Coordinates of C-alpha atoms in Angstrom, one line a residue:
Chain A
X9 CA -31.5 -9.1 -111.5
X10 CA -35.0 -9.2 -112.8
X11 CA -37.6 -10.4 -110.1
X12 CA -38.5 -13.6 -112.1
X13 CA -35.0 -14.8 -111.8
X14 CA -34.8 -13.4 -108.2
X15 CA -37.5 -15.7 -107.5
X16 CA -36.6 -18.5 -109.3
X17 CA -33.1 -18.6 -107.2
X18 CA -35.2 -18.3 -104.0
X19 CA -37.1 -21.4 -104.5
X20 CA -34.1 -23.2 -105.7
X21 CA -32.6 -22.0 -102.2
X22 CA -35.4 -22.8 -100.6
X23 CA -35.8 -26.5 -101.9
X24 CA -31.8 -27.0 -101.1
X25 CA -33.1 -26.2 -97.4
X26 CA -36.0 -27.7 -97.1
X27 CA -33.5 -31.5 -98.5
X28 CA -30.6 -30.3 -96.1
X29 CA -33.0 -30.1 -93.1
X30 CA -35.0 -33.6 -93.8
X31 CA -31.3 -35.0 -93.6
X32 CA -30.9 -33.7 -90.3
X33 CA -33.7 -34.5 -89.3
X34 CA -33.0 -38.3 -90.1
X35 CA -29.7 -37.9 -88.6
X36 CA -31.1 -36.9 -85.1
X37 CA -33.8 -39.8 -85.1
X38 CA -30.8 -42.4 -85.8
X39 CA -28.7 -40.4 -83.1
X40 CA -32.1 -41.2 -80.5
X41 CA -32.0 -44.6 -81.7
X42 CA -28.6 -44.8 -80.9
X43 CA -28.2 -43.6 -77.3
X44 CA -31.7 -46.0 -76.5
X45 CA -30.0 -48.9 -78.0
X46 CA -26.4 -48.6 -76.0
X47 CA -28.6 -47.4 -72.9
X48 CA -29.8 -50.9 -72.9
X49 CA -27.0 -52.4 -73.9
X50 CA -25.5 -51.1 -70.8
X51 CA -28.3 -52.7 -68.6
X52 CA -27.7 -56.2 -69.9
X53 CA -24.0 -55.5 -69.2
X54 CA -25.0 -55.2 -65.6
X55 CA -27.0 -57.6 -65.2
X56 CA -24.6 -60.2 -66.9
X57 CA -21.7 -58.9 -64.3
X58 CA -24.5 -59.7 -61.2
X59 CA -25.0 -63.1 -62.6
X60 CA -21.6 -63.7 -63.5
X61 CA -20.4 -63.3 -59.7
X62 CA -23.3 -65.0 -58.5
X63 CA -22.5 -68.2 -60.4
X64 CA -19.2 -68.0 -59.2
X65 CA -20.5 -67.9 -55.5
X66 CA -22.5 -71.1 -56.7
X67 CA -21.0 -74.4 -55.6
X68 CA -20.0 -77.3 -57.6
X69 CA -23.1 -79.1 -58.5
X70 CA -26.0 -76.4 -58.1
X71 CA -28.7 -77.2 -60.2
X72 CA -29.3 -74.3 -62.8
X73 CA -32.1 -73.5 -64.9
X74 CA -32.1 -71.3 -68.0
X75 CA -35.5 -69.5 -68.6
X76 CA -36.3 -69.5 -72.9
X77 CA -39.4 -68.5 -73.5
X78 CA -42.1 -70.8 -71.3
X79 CA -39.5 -73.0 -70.3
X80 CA -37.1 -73.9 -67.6
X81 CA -34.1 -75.4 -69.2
X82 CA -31.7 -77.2 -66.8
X83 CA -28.0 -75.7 -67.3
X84 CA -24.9 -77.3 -65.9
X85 CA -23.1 -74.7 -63.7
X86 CA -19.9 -74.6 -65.9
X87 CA -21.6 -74.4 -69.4
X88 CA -23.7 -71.5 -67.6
X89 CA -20.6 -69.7 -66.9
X90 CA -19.2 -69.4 -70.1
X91 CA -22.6 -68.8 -71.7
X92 CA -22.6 -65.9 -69.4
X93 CA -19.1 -65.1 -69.9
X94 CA -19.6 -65.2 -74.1
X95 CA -22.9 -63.0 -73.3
X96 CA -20.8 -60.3 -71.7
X97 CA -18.3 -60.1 -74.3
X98 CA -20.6 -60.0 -76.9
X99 CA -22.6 -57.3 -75.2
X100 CA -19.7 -55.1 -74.3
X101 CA -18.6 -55.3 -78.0
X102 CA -21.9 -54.1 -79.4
X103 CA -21.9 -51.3 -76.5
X104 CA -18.9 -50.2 -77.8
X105 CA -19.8 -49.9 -81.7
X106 CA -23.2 -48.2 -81.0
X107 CA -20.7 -45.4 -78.6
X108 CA -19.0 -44.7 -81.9
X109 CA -21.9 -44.7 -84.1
X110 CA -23.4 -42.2 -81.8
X111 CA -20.0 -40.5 -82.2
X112 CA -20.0 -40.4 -85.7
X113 CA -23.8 -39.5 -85.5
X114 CA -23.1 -36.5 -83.4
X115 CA -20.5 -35.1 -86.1
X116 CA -22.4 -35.4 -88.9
X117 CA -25.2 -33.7 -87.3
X118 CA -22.5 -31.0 -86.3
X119 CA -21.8 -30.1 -90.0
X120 CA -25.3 -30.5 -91.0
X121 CA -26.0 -27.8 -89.1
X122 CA -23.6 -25.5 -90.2
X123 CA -24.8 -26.3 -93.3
X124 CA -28.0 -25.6 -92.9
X125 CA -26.9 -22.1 -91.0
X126 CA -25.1 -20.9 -94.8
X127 CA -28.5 -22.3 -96.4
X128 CA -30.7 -20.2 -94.5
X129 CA -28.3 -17.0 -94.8
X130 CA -28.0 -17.1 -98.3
X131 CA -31.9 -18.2 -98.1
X132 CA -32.7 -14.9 -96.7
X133 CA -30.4 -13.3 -98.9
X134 CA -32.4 -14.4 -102.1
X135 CA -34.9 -13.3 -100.0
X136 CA -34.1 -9.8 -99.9
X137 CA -33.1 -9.4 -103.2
X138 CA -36.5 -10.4 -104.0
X139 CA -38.3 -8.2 -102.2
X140 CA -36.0 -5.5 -103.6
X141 CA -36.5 -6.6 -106.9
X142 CA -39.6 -6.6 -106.5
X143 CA -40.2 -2.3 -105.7
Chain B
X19 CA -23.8 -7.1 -60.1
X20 CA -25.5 -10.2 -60.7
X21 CA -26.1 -11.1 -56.8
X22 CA -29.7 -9.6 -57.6
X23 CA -32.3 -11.0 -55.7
X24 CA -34.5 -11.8 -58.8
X25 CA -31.6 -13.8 -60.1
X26 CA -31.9 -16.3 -57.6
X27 CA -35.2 -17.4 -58.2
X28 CA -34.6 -19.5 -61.1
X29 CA -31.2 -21.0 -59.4
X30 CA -33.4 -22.0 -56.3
X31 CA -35.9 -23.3 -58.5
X32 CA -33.8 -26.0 -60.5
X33 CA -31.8 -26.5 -56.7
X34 CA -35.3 -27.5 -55.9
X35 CA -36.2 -29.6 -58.4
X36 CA -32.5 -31.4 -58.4
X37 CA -32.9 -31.9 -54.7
X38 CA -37.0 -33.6 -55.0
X39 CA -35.3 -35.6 -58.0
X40 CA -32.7 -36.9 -55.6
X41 CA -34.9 -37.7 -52.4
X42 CA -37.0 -40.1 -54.9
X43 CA -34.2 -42.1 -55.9
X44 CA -33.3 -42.4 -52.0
X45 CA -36.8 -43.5 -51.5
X46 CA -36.6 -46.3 -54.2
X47 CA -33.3 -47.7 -53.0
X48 CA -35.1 -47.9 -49.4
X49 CA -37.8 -49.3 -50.7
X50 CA -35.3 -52.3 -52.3
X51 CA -33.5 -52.0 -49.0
X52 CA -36.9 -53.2 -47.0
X53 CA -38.2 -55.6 -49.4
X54 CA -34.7 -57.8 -49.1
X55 CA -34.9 -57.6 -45.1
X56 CA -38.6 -58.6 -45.4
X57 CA -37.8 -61.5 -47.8
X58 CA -34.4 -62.6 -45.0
X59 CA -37.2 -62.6 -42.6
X60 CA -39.6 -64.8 -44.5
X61 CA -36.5 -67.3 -46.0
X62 CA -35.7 -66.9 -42.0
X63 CA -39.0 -68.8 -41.2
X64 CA -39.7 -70.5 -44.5
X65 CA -37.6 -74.2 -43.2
X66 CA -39.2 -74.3 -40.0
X67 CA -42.0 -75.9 -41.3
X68 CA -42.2 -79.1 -43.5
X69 CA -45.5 -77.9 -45.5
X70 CA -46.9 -74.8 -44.8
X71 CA -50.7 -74.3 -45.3
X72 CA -51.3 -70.9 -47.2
X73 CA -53.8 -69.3 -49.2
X74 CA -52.4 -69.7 -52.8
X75 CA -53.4 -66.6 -55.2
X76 CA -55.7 -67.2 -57.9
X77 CA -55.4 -65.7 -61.1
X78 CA -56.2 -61.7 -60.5
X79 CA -58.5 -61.2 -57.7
X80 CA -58.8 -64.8 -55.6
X81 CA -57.3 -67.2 -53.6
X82 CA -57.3 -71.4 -52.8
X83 CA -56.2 -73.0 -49.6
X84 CA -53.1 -74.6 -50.3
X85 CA -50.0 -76.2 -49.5
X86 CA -46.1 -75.1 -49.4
X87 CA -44.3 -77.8 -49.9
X88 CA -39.7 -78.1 -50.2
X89 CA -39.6 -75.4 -48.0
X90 CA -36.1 -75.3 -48.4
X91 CA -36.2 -75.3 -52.0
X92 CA -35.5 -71.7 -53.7
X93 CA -35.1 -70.8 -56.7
X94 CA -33.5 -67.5 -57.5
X95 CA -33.4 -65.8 -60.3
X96 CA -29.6 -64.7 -60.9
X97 CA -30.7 -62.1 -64.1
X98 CA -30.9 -62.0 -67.4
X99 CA -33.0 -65.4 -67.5
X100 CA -30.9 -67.1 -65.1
X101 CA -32.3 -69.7 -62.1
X102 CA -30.3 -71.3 -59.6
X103 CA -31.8 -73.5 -57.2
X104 CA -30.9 -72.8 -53.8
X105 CA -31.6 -73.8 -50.8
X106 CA -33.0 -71.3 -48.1
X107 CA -30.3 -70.2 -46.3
X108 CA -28.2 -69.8 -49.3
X109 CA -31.1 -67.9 -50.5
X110 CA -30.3 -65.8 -47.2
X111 CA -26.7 -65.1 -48.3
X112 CA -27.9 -64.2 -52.0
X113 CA -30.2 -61.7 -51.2
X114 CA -27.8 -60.7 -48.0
X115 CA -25.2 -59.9 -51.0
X116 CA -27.8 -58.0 -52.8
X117 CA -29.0 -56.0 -50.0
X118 CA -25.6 -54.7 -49.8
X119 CA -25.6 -53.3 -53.4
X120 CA -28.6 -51.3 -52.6
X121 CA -26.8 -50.2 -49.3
X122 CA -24.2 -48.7 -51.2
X123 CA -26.4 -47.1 -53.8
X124 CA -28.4 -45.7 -51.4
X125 CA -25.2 -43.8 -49.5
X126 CA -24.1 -42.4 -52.9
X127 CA -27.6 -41.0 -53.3
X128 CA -27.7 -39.7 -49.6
X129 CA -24.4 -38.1 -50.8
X130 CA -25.0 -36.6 -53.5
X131 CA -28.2 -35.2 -51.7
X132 CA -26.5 -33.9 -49.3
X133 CA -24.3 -32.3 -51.7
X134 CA -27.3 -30.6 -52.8
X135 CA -28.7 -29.2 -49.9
X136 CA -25.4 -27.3 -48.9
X137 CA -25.4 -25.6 -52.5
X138 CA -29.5 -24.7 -51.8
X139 CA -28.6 -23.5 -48.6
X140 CA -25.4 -21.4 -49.4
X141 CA -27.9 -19.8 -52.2
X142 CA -30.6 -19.1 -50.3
X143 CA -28.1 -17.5 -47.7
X144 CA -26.7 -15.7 -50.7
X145 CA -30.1 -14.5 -51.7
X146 CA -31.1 -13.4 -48.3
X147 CA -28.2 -11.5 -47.9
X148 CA -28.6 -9.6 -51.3
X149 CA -32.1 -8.8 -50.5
X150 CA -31.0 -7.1 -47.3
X151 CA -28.7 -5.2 -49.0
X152 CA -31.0 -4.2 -51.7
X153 CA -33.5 -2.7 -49.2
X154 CA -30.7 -1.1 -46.3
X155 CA -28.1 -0.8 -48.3
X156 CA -24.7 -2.3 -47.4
X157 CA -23.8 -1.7 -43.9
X158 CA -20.1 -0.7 -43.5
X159 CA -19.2 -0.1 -39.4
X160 CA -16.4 0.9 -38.3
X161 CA -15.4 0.6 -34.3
X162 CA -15.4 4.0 -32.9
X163 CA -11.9 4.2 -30.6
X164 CA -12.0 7.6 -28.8
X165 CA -8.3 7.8 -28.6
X166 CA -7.7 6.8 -31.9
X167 CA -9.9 9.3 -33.1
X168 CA -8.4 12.2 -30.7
X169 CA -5.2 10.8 -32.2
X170 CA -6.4 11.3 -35.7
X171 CA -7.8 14.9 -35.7
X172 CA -4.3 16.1 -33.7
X173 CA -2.4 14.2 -36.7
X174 CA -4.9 16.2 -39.3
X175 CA -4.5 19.2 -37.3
X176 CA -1.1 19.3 -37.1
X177 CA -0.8 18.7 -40.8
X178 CA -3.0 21.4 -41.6
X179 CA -0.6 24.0 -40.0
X180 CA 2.1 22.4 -41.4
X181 CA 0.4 23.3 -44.7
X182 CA -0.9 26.6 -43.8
X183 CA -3.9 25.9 -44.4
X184 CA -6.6 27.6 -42.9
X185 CA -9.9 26.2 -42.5
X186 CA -12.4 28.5 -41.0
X187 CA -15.6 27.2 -39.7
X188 CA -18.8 27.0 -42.0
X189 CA -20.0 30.8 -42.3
X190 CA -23.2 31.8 -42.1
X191 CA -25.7 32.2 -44.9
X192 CA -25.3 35.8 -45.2
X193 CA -22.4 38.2 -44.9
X194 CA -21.7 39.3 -41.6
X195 CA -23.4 42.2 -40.5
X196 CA -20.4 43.9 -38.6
X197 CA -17.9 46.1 -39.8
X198 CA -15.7 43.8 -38.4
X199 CA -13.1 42.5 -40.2
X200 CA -10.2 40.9 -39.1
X201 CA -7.4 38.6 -40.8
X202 CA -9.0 35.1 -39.8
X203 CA -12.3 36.5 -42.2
X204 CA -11.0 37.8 -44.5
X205 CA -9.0 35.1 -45.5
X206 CA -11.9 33.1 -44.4
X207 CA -13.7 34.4 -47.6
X208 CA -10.5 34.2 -49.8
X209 CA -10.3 30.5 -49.6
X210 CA -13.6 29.5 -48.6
X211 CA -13.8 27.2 -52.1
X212 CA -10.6 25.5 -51.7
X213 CA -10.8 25.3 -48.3
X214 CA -14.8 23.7 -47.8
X215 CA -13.7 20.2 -49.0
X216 CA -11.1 20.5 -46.1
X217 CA -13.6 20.8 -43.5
X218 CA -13.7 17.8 -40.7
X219 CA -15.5 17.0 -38.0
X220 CA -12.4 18.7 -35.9
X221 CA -14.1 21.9 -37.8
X222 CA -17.5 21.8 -35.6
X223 CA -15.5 21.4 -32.3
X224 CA -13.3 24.4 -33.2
X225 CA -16.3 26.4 -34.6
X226 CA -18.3 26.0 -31.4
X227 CA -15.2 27.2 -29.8
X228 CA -14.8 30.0 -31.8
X229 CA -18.4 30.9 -31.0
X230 CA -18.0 31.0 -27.8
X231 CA -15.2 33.2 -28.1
X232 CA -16.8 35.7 -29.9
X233 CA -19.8 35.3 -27.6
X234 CA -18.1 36.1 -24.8
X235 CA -16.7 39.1 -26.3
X236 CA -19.7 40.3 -27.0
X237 CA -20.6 39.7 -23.5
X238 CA -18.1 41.9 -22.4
X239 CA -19.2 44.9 -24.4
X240 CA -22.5 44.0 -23.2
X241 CA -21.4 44.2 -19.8
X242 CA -19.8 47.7 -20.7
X243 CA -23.0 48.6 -22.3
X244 CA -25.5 47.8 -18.9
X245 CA -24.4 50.9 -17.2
X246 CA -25.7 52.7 -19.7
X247 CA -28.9 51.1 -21.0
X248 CA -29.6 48.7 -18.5
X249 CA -30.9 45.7 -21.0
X250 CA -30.6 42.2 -20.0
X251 CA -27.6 39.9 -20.7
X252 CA -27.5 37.3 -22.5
X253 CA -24.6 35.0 -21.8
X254 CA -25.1 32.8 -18.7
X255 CA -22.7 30.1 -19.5
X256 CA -20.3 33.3 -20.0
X257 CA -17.9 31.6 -17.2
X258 CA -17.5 28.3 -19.0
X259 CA -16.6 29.7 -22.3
X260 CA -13.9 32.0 -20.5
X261 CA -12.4 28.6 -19.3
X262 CA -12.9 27.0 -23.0
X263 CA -11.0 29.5 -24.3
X264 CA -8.1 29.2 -22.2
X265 CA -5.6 27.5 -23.6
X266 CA -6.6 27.6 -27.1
X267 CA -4.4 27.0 -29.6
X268 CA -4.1 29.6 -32.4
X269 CA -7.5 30.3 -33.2
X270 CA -8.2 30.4 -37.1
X271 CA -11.0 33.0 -37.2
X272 CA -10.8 36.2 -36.4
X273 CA -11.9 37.4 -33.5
X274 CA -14.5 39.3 -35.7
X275 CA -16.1 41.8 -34.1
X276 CA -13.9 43.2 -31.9
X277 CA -13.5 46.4 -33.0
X278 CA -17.1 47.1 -33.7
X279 CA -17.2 50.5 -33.2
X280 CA -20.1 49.8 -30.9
X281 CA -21.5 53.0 -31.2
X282 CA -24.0 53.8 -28.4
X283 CA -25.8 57.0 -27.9
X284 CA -26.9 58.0 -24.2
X285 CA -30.0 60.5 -24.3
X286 CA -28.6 62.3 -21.3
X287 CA -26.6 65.3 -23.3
X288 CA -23.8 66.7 -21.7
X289 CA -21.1 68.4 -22.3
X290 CA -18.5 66.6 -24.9
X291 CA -18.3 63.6 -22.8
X292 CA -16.3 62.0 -25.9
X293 CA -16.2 58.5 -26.3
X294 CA -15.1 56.0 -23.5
X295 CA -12.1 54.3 -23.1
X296 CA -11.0 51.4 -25.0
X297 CA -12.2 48.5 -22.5
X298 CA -9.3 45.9 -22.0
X299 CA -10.3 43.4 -23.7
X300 CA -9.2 45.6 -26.5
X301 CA -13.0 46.6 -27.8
X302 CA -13.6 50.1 -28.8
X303 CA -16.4 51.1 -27.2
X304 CA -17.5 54.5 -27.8
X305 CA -20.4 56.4 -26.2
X306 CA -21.5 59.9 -27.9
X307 CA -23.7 62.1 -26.6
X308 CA -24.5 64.0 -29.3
X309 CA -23.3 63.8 -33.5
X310 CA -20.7 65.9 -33.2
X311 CA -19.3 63.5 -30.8
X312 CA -19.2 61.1 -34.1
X313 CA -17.7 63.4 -36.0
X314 CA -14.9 64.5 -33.8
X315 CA -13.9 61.1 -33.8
X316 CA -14.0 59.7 -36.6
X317 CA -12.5 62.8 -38.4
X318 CA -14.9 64.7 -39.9
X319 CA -17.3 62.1 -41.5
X320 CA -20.3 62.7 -42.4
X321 CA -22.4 61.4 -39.9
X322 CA -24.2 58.3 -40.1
X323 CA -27.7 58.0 -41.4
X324 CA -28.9 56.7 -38.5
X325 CA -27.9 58.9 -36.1
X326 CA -31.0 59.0 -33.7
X327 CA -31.3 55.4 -32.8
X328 CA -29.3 53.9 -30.0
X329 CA -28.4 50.4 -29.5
X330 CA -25.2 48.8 -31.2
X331 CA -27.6 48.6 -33.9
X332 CA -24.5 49.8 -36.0
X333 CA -23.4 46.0 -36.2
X334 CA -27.0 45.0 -36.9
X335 CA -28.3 47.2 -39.1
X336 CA -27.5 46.3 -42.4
X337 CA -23.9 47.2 -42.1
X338 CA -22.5 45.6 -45.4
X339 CA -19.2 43.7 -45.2
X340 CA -16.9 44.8 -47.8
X341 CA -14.0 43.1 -49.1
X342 CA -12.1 45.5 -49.3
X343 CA -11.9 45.8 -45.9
X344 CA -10.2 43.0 -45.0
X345 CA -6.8 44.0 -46.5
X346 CA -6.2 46.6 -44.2
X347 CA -5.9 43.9 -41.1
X348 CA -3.8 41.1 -43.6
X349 CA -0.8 41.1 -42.1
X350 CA -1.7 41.1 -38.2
X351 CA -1.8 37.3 -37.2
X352 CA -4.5 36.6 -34.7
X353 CA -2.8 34.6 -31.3
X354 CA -5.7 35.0 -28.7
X355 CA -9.1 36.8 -28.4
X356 CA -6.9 39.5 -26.6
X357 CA -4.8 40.3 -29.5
X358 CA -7.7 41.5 -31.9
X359 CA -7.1 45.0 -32.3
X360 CA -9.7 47.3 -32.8
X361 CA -10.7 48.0 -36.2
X362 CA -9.1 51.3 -38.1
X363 CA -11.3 52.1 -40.5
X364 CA -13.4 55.3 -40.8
X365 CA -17.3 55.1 -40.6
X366 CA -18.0 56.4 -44.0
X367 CA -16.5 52.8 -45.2
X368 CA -19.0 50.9 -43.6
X369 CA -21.5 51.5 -45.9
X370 CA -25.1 51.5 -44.3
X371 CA -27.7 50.3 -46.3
X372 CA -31.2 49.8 -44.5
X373 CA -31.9 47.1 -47.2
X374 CA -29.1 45.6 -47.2
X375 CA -30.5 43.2 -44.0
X376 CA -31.0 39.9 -45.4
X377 CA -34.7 38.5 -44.6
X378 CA -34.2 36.2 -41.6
X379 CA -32.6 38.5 -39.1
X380 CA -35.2 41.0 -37.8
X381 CA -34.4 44.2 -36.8
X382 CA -35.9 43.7 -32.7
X383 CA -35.3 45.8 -30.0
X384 CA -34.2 43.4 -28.1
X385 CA -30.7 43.0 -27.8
X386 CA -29.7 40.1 -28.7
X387 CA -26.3 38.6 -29.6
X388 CA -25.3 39.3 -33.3
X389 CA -23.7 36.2 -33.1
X390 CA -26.4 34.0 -31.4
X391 CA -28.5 35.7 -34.0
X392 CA -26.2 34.8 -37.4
X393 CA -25.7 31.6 -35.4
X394 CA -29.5 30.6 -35.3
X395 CA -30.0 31.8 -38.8
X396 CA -27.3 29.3 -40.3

């Protein structure tokens, strides 16, 4: 192999790497994003289960505000509890698609890396043979 | 192995870290714990009072005289934008219920500290104890039972005859300077190599033993010997190694030196006098007068080069062991010192070589025990 083609194949390589590796990249910032976004998720989860049983300590008749934005909105006990109870489902659900996102995230960033293993050996393949072309 | 003290470190270091992480979240959840008692306490005290006159803050940094009114008006925030209006003891009860959720979050915590500190402390016992062993060395005891160790060396003992083995003591770091040669050295010599692994500590009892056998053999000639020459003795403990040597079983090494022809010259000439009788014990002793004595006795030899000194100085005085020697007495087995016969082997065998004496044993005029001598020099 002549060293202008040796050459030529290494920066082919290289570019392939240098696109394989700014997809993995992406992949492990969505994979961040991810785990935050269920972190939280989980929090509210909590917090909907606390207010959940303390509503259901709550006597007939309690007089219930709802905080949105500057104001206090009164709530009637029972249309807070299944507010609540809708918030919870709704919560768990979207906790449970971001778990298998993150899955799915997690994969892909599996193979991208083995990719990117095969692109850098035959990267320093082309490497050599330039090099040795090149004496 | 990996139970290297340097090892550790790192372990102890993330123990450390795991275990300051863990005390913080104990100190939070206390925190929470103390802040819901505080707030009982002021719900506690909150109805007593129709208004309460307090010092209402102000913004960041001030404060207005002002009034609490519906003291028994609360309003609790349930979460998650959530307020319930409550009055003050059911205020109580609500933070009651949540100072019980911290409760329990705090024992996990003090659990899983807990947890923590036995693994620390397991390492760092781990750790010490692979120091130690790093500088000292491991130390291995074993209880010393004085009958089970006279048990052991008779079991060893025994087998060892059984075998037919003979283990001679240690010899000394030069060949012995006597002619004498009996069974027990030569074989001594013959399996010295195979034998030297064999060697217990049984082997320095019987060697001292042995020593003092020979020792007081050579007492006895001594003994013969003051008449003539009137030198000192050397033996006092000569009695207690006559009642050592009673009753010993058979006795591996020779009884060297008996037969040294101890070969003593008296400067009074006389007619032939001839050599004396064989003492009982069964050593030779023989005391010339004159050359000729030699020669009549040992059967026309040529005399000995060093015919004009006296003293035993035969044994002493570079008389060089040879192996060939030692087959003549083979097949005579050794019982007691008693049954060592004397040696038959004409003078002109024992090679006499005044170089021949190795570089430790000086040639004194005092007479001193060839064995105490070869003895020291070991």
């Amino acid at each position: 192999m002549s060293n202008k083609a040796a050459v030529q194949a290494l920066q082919a390589k290289e570019k392939v790497m240098q696109d394989e590796i700014e997809r993995f990249k992406k992949l492990q910032k969505e994979l961040q994003k991810f785990t935050a976004s269920r972190m939280q998720l989980d929090t509210q989860v909590n917090e909907n289960k606390t207010v959940k049983e303390e509503l259901d300590r709550l006597e007939e008749g309690a007089v219930l505000y709802k905080l949105v934005g500057p104001v206090l909105v009164k709530q009637e006990l029972s249309e807070a509890k299944l507010t609540v109870e809708k918030r919870l489902t709704y919560i768990t659900k979207e906790s449970e698609r971001y778990a298998d996102m993150i899955k799915e995230t997690q994969r892909t960033i599996e193979q991208g890396t083995e990719k990117l293993g095969r692109l850098q050996q035959d990267y320093q393949q082309a490497l050599m043979k330039v090099s040795s072309a090149g004496r | 192995s990996q139970a290297k003290p340097e090892n550790f470190s790192r372990l102890q270091q993330e123990h450390a870290r795991a275990l300051k992480g863990s005390q913080e979240t104990i100190k939070k959840w206390e925190q929470f714990k103390y802040d819901y008692e505080v707030l009982q306490a002021r719900l506690h005290t909150l109805p007593d009072k129709l208004t309460h006159d307090i010092m209402v803050p102000f913004g960041q940094f001030g404060f207005m005289r002002g009034h609490l009114y519906h003291t028994n008006e609360v309003m609790v925030l349930l979460g998650d934008n959530w307020f319930a209006q409550r009055t003050a003891k059911q205020a109580v009860e609500i933070a009651e219920h949540r100072k019980k959720y911290v409760c329990e979050m705090l024992e996990k915590e003090k659990k899983v500290m807990e947890d923590l500190q036995a693994r620390s402390s397991f390492v760092s016992e781990l750790s010490a104890a692979a120091l130690q062993v790093a500088r000292d060395g491991f130390e291995i005891r074993e209880e010393y039972d004085a009958e089970e160790e006279a048990r052991r060396k008779e079991s060893k003992r025994r087998e060892r005859e059984r075998r037919g083995i003979v283990v001679p003591p240690p010899r000394p770091a030069f060949p012995r300077q006597t002619g004498v040669l009996s069974k027990g050295q030569g074989e001594e010599r013959k399996r010295e190599e195979g034998e030297e692994r064999e060697m217990k500590e049984g082997e320095n009892q019987r060697e001292m033993e042995l020593w003092a056998a020979l020792e007081k053999k050579e007492a006895e000639e001594e003994e013969k010997r003051e008449e003539g020459e009137k030198e000192e003795e050397e033996e006092g403990g000569k009695e207690e190694e006559e009642k050592e040597l009673k009753g010993r079983g058979s006795v591996e090494r020779g009884k060297t030196h008996q037969a040294v022809a101890t070969i003593t010259f008296s400067h009074t000439a006389g007619p032939d006098t001839g050599p004396s009788d064989v003492s009982t014990s069964g050593v030779e002793e023989l005391v010339y007068s004159t050359p000729g004595d030699i020669a009549r006795c040992h059967g026309g030899v040529a005399p000995p080069r060093e015919t004009g000194e006296g003293e035993e100085g035969g044994g002493k005085r570079g008389v060089r062991w040879d192996p060939n020697l030692v087959r003549h007495q083979q097949e005579k087995s050794v019982a007691t010192p008693a049954d060592v016969e004397p040696l038959q082997v004409p003078i002109s065998q024992l090679v006499r070589e005044k170089d021949s004496l190795p570089p430790n044993q000086q040639v004194s005029s005092r007479k001193v025990s060839k064995f105490k001598l070869s003895r020291s020099s070991n």
